[in-house]
Short mmCIF file of C-alpha atoms in Angstrom, two decimals:
data_model
loop_
_atom_site.label_atom_id
_atom_site.label_comp_id
_atom_site.label_asym_id
_atom_site.label_seq_id
_atom_site.Cartn_x
_atom_site.Cartn_y
_atom_site.Cartn_z
CA UNK A 1 37.34 41.51 8.24
CA UNK A 2 38.53 39.90 4.96
CA UNK A 3 40.26 41.12 1.84
CA UNK A 4 37.13 40.38 -0.17
CA UNK A 5 35.04 42.60 2.10
CA UNK A 6 37.63 45.42 2.00
CA UNK A 7 38.00 45.19 -1.78
CA UNK A 8 34.23 45.42 -2.15
CA UNK A 9 34.01 48.49 0.11
CA UNK A 10 36.93 50.25 -1.58
CA UNK A 11 35.29 49.75 -4.94
CA UNK A 12 31.95 51.07 -3.72
CA UNK A 13 33.65 54.11 -2.21
CA UNK A 14 35.58 54.77 -5.41
CA UNK A 15 32.67 54.31 -7.88
CA UNK A 16 29.93 55.71 -5.65
CA UNK A 17 27.51 52.86 -6.02
CA UNK A 18 26.96 49.21 -5.17
CA UNK A 19 25.85 48.48 -8.74
CA UNK A 20 29.01 50.02 -10.20
CA UNK A 21 31.20 48.11 -7.75
CA UNK A 22 29.51 44.82 -8.64
CA UNK A 23 30.06 45.43 -12.34
CA UNK A 24 33.73 46.39 -11.78
CA UNK A 25 34.42 43.32 -9.61
CA UNK A 26 32.38 40.92 -11.74
CA UNK A 27 30.13 39.79 -8.92
CA UNK A 28 26.47 40.27 -8.00
CA UNK A 29 25.13 43.34 -6.23
CA UNK A 30 24.00 41.00 -3.39
CA UNK A 31 27.60 39.89 -2.89
CA UNK A 32 28.84 43.45 -2.61
CA UNK A 33 25.99 44.42 -0.25
CA UNK A 34 26.73 41.38 1.90
CA UNK A 35 30.41 42.24 2.17
CA UNK A 36 29.63 45.84 3.14
CA UNK A 37 27.03 44.68 5.66
CA UNK A 38 29.59 42.44 7.34
CA UNK A 39 31.97 45.37 7.72
CA UNK A 40 29.20 47.54 9.12
CA UNK A 41 28.44 44.94 11.75
CA UNK A 42 32.08 44.41 12.72
CA UNK A 43 32.97 48.12 12.87
CA UNK A 44 29.72 49.42 14.25
CA UNK A 45 29.52 52.13 11.58
CA UNK A 46 27.12 52.47 8.65
CA UNK A 47 30.20 53.59 6.55
CA UNK A 48 28.12 55.42 3.93
CA UNK A 49 24.60 56.72 3.38
CA UNK A 50 22.77 57.15 0.09
CA UNK A 51 22.92 60.66 -1.31
CA UNK A 52 21.83 62.41 -4.49
CA UNK A 53 23.65 60.82 -7.42
CA UNK A 54 25.47 58.21 -5.33
CA UNK A 55 26.72 57.80 -1.77
CA UNK A 56 28.24 59.91 0.99
CA UNK A 57 30.88 58.33 3.25
CA UNK A 58 30.63 58.80 6.99
CA UNK A 59 33.79 59.99 8.79
CA UNK A 60 34.43 56.35 9.74
CA UNK A 61 33.77 55.28 6.14
CA UNK A 62 36.31 57.80 4.87
CA UNK A 63 38.93 56.43 7.26
CA UNK A 64 38.14 52.87 6.24
CA UNK A 65 38.30 53.72 2.52
CA UNK A 66 41.80 55.14 2.90
CA UNK A 67 43.14 52.27 5.00
CA UNK A 68 41.38 49.56 3.07
CA UNK A 69 42.72 50.84 -0.24
CA UNK A 70 46.24 50.58 1.17
CA UNK A 71 45.62 47.06 2.53
CA UNK A 72 44.07 45.80 -0.72
CA UNK A 73 46.87 47.42 -2.67
CA UNK A 74 49.57 45.79 -0.55
CA UNK A 75 47.85 42.42 -0.89
CA UNK A 76 47.72 42.79 -4.65
CA UNK A 77 51.37 43.86 -4.79
CA UNK A 78 52.40 40.90 -2.58
CA UNK A 79 50.52 38.49 -4.84
CA UNK A 80 52.13 40.11 -7.85
CA UNK A 81 55.69 39.77 -6.38
CA UNK A 82 55.20 36.16 -5.32
CA UNK A 83 54.03 35.25 -8.78
CA UNK A 84 57.07 37.01 -10.19
CA UNK A 85 59.42 35.19 -7.85
CA UNK A 86 57.77 31.83 -8.59
CA UNK A 87 57.83 32.20 -12.37
CA UNK A 88 61.21 33.94 -12.67
CA UNK A 89 59.46 36.42 -15.03
CA UNK A 90 59.16 40.12 -14.37
CA UNK A 91 55.56 41.31 -14.57
CA UNK A 92 54.58 44.88 -15.40
CA UNK A 93 51.13 46.43 -15.60
CA UNK A 94 51.04 49.64 -17.61
CA UNK A 95 47.92 51.76 -17.88
CA UNK A 96 47.27 54.48 -20.43
CA UNK A 97 44.46 56.09 -22.35
CA UNK A 98 42.84 54.25 -25.30
CA UNK A 99 45.01 56.31 -27.69
CA UNK A 100 48.10 55.70 -25.62
CA UNK A 101 47.59 51.92 -25.52
CA UNK A 102 47.12 51.87 -29.28
CA UNK A 103 49.68 54.44 -30.44
CA UNK A 104 52.33 54.90 -27.74
CA UNK A 105 52.73 51.77 -25.68
CA UNK A 106 53.37 49.14 -28.36
CA UNK A 107 56.60 50.76 -29.65
CA UNK A 108 57.67 51.99 -26.20
CA UNK A 109 57.23 48.64 -24.45
CA UNK A 110 58.74 46.64 -27.33
CA UNK A 111 61.87 48.77 -27.08
CA UNK A 112 61.88 48.49 -23.27
CA UNK A 113 61.38 44.71 -23.47
CA UNK A 114 64.59 44.31 -25.46
CA UNK A 115 66.45 45.57 -22.41
CA UNK A 116 64.44 43.51 -19.93
CA UNK A 117 64.62 39.75 -20.56
CA UNK A 118 61.75 37.58 -19.35
CA UNK A 119 59.32 40.50 -19.15
CA UNK A 120 55.56 39.91 -19.23
CA UNK A 121 53.60 43.13 -19.76
CA UNK A 122 49.85 43.72 -19.35
CA UNK A 123 48.42 46.98 -20.68
CA UNK A 124 45.26 48.58 -19.40
CA UNK A 125 43.18 51.10 -21.35
CA UNK A 126 41.50 53.39 -18.81
CA UNK A 127 40.20 56.96 -18.36
CA UNK A 128 42.76 59.44 -17.04
CA UNK A 129 40.58 60.07 -14.00
CA UNK A 130 41.46 56.61 -12.56
CA UNK A 131 45.21 56.75 -13.15
CA UNK A 132 45.95 57.70 -9.53
CA UNK A 133 43.54 55.10 -8.09
CA UNK A 134 45.12 52.29 -10.17
CA UNK A 135 48.61 53.18 -8.90
CA UNK A 136 47.63 53.62 -5.28
CA UNK A 137 45.59 50.39 -5.29
CA UNK A 138 48.53 48.57 -7.02
CA UNK A 139 46.34 47.58 -9.95
CA UNK A 140 48.88 49.23 -12.25
CA UNK A 141 52.62 49.72 -11.85
CA UNK A 142 53.03 52.62 -14.24
CA UNK A 143 50.73 54.97 -16.08
CA UNK A 144 51.70 56.60 -19.38
CA UNK A 145 49.87 59.76 -20.42
CA UNK A 146 48.76 62.86 -18.48
CA UNK A 147 50.03 63.12 -14.96
CA UNK A 148 47.49 62.01 -12.33
CA UNK A 149 46.20 64.57 -9.91
CA UNK A 150 49.01 65.37 -7.44
CA UNK A 151 49.25 62.87 -4.58
CA UNK A 152 51.99 62.25 -1.94
CA UNK A 153 52.51 58.63 -2.99
CA UNK A 154 52.74 59.18 -6.76
CA UNK A 155 55.61 60.63 -8.74
CA UNK A 156 55.31 61.72 -12.38
CA UNK A 157 58.27 61.93 -14.77
CA UNK A 158 57.82 64.09 -17.91
CA UNK A 159 59.42 62.46 -20.92
CA UNK A 160 57.92 63.49 -24.26
CA UNK A 161 56.43 66.74 -25.55
CA UNK A 162 53.87 66.09 -28.25
CA UNK A 163 51.67 67.97 -30.70
CA UNK A 164 48.13 67.20 -31.78
CA UNK A 165 46.82 67.88 -35.25
CA UNK A 166 43.25 68.43 -36.47
CA UNK A 167 43.04 66.30 -39.62
CA UNK A 168 40.61 65.94 -42.53
CA UNK A 169 40.32 64.23 -45.88
CA UNK A 170 42.41 65.81 -48.68
CA UNK A 171 39.26 67.12 -50.43
CA UNK A 172 37.67 68.63 -47.30
CA UNK A 173 36.19 72.12 -47.86
CA UNK A 174 38.22 73.58 -44.96
CA UNK A 175 41.52 72.35 -46.42
CA UNK A 176 42.60 75.74 -47.81
CA UNK A 177 41.20 77.92 -45.00
CA UNK A 178 43.90 79.62 -43.01
CA UNK A 179 43.89 80.44 -39.31
CA UNK A 180 40.60 78.66 -38.57
CA UNK A 181 39.10 79.67 -35.21
CA UNK A 182 38.43 76.57 -33.07
CA UNK A 183 34.77 77.51 -32.74
CA UNK A 184 34.38 77.19 -36.55
CA UNK A 185 35.09 73.48 -36.23
CA UNK A 186 32.41 72.67 -33.64
CA UNK A 187 29.58 71.94 -36.17
CA UNK A 188 31.70 69.50 -38.13
CA UNK A 189 31.20 65.74 -37.65
CA UNK A 190 33.98 64.41 -35.35
CA UNK A 191 35.25 60.87 -35.68
CA UNK A 192 37.07 59.62 -32.58
CA UNK A 193 38.48 56.58 -30.82
CA UNK A 194 36.58 54.91 -27.95
CA UNK A 195 37.58 57.55 -25.36
CA UNK A 196 37.99 60.56 -27.62
CA UNK A 197 35.92 62.85 -25.39
CA UNK A 198 37.76 62.09 -22.13
CA UNK A 199 38.03 65.68 -20.75
CA UNK A 200 41.27 64.82 -18.86
CA UNK A 201 43.16 64.29 -22.13
CA UNK A 202 44.45 67.21 -24.23
CA UNK A 203 42.33 66.16 -27.23
CA UNK A 204 39.21 65.75 -25.07
CA UNK A 205 39.79 69.15 -23.44
CA UNK A 206 40.21 70.74 -26.88
CA UNK A 207 36.94 69.20 -28.15
CA UNK A 208 35.11 70.32 -24.99
CA UNK A 209 36.55 73.82 -25.35
CA UNK A 210 35.14 74.24 -28.87
CA UNK A 211 31.79 72.83 -27.85
CA UNK A 212 31.80 69.31 -29.36
CA UNK A 213 29.28 67.13 -27.55
CA UNK A 214 28.71 63.41 -27.58
CA UNK A 215 25.80 63.86 -30.00
CA UNK A 216 28.16 65.54 -32.51
CA UNK A 217 30.84 62.83 -32.43
CA UNK A 218 31.04 59.23 -33.57
CA UNK A 219 33.12 56.69 -31.65
CA UNK A 220 35.06 53.94 -33.45
CA UNK A 221 36.60 50.75 -32.00
CA UNK A 222 40.06 52.21 -32.39
CA UNK A 223 41.82 55.49 -33.20
CA UNK A 224 43.11 53.89 -36.42
CA UNK A 225 39.56 53.10 -37.50
CA UNK A 226 38.50 56.70 -36.86
CA UNK A 227 41.40 58.04 -38.92
CA UNK A 228 40.53 55.70 -41.78
CA UNK A 229 37.00 57.12 -41.76
CA UNK A 230 38.37 60.64 -41.77
CA UNK A 231 40.52 59.83 -44.84
CA UNK A 232 37.35 58.55 -46.54
CA UNK A 233 35.78 62.01 -46.05
CA UNK A 234 33.37 61.28 -43.18
CA UNK A 235 34.54 64.05 -40.88
CA UNK A 236 37.38 65.47 -38.74
CA UNK A 237 39.51 64.04 -35.99
CA UNK A 238 42.35 65.09 -33.70
CA UNK A 239 45.42 62.92 -33.42
CA UNK A 240 49.05 62.79 -32.36
CA UNK A 241 51.03 64.59 -35.04
CA UNK A 242 53.79 61.99 -35.08
CA UNK A 243 51.18 59.27 -35.61
CA UNK A 244 49.67 60.91 -38.73
CA UNK A 245 52.90 62.36 -40.14
CA UNK A 246 53.20 59.65 -42.80
CA UNK A 247 49.56 60.08 -43.80
CA UNK A 248 50.11 63.83 -44.19
CA UNK A 249 53.20 63.21 -46.25
CA UNK A 250 51.35 60.75 -48.51
CA UNK A 251 48.37 63.10 -48.82
CA UNK A 252 45.78 60.66 -47.46
CA UNK A 253 45.10 63.19 -44.71
CA UNK A 254 45.54 66.93 -44.46
CA UNK A 255 46.24 69.05 -41.39
CA UNK A 256 43.87 71.98 -40.84
CA UNK A 257 45.33 75.34 -39.84
CA UNK A 258 43.73 75.95 -36.45
CA UNK A 259 44.69 79.02 -34.49
CA UNK A 260 44.26 79.94 -30.83
CA UNK A 261 43.97 76.37 -29.55
CA UNK A 262 46.16 74.51 -27.11
CA UNK A 263 47.30 71.51 -29.15
CA UNK A 264 50.63 70.73 -27.45
CA UNK A 265 51.18 68.71 -24.31
CA UNK A 266 53.50 66.42 -22.35
CA UNK A 267 53.49 62.67 -21.74
CA UNK A 268 54.36 61.48 -18.24
CA UNK A 269 55.34 58.15 -16.75
CA UNK A 270 53.82 57.95 -13.27
CA UNK A 271 54.42 55.40 -10.51
CA UNK A 272 54.39 55.02 -6.75
CA UNK A 273 57.31 56.58 -4.93
CA UNK A 274 60.24 54.96 -3.12
CA UNK A 275 60.07 51.33 -2.09
CA UNK A 276 56.43 51.11 -3.12
CA UNK A 277 57.64 51.10 -6.75
CA UNK A 278 58.65 47.71 -8.14
CA UNK A 279 62.15 47.39 -9.65
CA UNK A 280 60.62 46.79 -13.10
CA UNK A 281 58.42 49.90 -12.80
CA UNK A 282 61.46 51.91 -11.73
CA UNK A 283 63.40 50.62 -14.76
CA UNK A 284 60.58 51.71 -17.14
CA UNK A 285 60.46 55.19 -15.52
CA UNK A 286 64.17 55.53 -16.12
CA UNK A 287 63.95 54.16 -19.65
CA UNK A 288 61.25 56.61 -20.86
CA UNK A 289 63.68 59.52 -20.45
CA UNK A 290 66.28 57.95 -22.77
CA UNK A 291 66.77 58.82 -26.47
CA UNK A 292 65.95 55.18 -27.32
CA UNK A 293 62.47 55.60 -25.79
CA UNK A 294 61.85 58.88 -27.58
CA UNK A 295 62.94 57.40 -30.92
CA UNK A 296 60.74 54.34 -30.39
CA UNK A 297 57.63 56.41 -29.74
CA UNK A 298 58.18 59.01 -32.47
CA UNK A 299 59.09 56.50 -35.18
CA UNK A 300 56.42 54.03 -34.05
CA UNK A 301 56.65 50.29 -34.38
CA UNK A 302 55.36 48.68 -37.54
CA UNK A 303 54.10 45.82 -35.45
CA UNK A 304 54.89 43.63 -32.47
CA UNK A 305 56.15 40.05 -32.98
CA UNK A 306 53.22 37.70 -32.59
CA UNK A 307 54.85 35.82 -29.71
CA UNK A 308 55.18 39.13 -27.80
CA UNK A 309 51.70 40.49 -28.47
CA UNK A 310 49.40 40.89 -25.48
CA UNK A 311 46.03 42.51 -26.12
CA UNK A 312 45.19 45.38 -23.79
CA UNK A 313 42.63 44.98 -21.00
CA UNK A 314 39.99 47.69 -21.48
CA UNK A 315 38.85 48.91 -18.06
CA UNK A 316 36.02 51.36 -18.64
CA UNK A 317 35.55 52.99 -15.24
CA UNK A 318 34.28 56.50 -16.01
CA UNK A 319 34.08 59.08 -13.25
#
């Protein structure tokens, strides 16, 4: 039994298919199938059977998936800590939504980095549905955004209450309408960032609630690009209020008066509990609750020094 075999099986179990696992791991389907076959022979269990829409784990496969995820996670964490000890640099992997990576993490991590010398940060843009898996598998140290589904090994710290705003171009026909019912907005063209319809985010839940479907929305490479298109009159979008506040003040965007919709939420920093949490992850979870962190996020950074810039890794594993 090898780490490669266990990693392949854990990925198959998580994604529900050999093809999906191969794509996630960057290997061939034959390599994943061979790794799983070796485990089946060694353990004397088929581990999973094909079922409608994916796979169904056997009782033995379920036990292996839980244990293997822990083993693979510990191996990744050990590799991470050895690299940190060897280089003398603290490494931190922070996952968030596409909007969070673009509009929350740069200012937050820049401010945190001033208090943590020799810090190397990698950011991951992922769907909310995999937050918990990334933490438990040690592929991320901290997630910033919605709290993952409750789990014994994960602790979530609330740190910032936020508001969303439905925005339009200054000459949009709905500009002067008061107390718009959310359902009135459904037929409008919606312009969104890459993961704007993620139902586990507040904005995605709002759009699903009013009946916006993928066919009625356009995705842009970034949230900023979508807001630029909104300002040009191409449609509506929903964004963090603190992000568009300057645009509202300048008049390049207007905020629509929408009633009866949940447009307020909370950001959380989530990490493994106790000794499973790295010292750097623990320091970030403490920092997010400070006034300095709140100020950094709400005022936003006007940019990150070029020598500190690290592009996010976009991990598109949709469940």
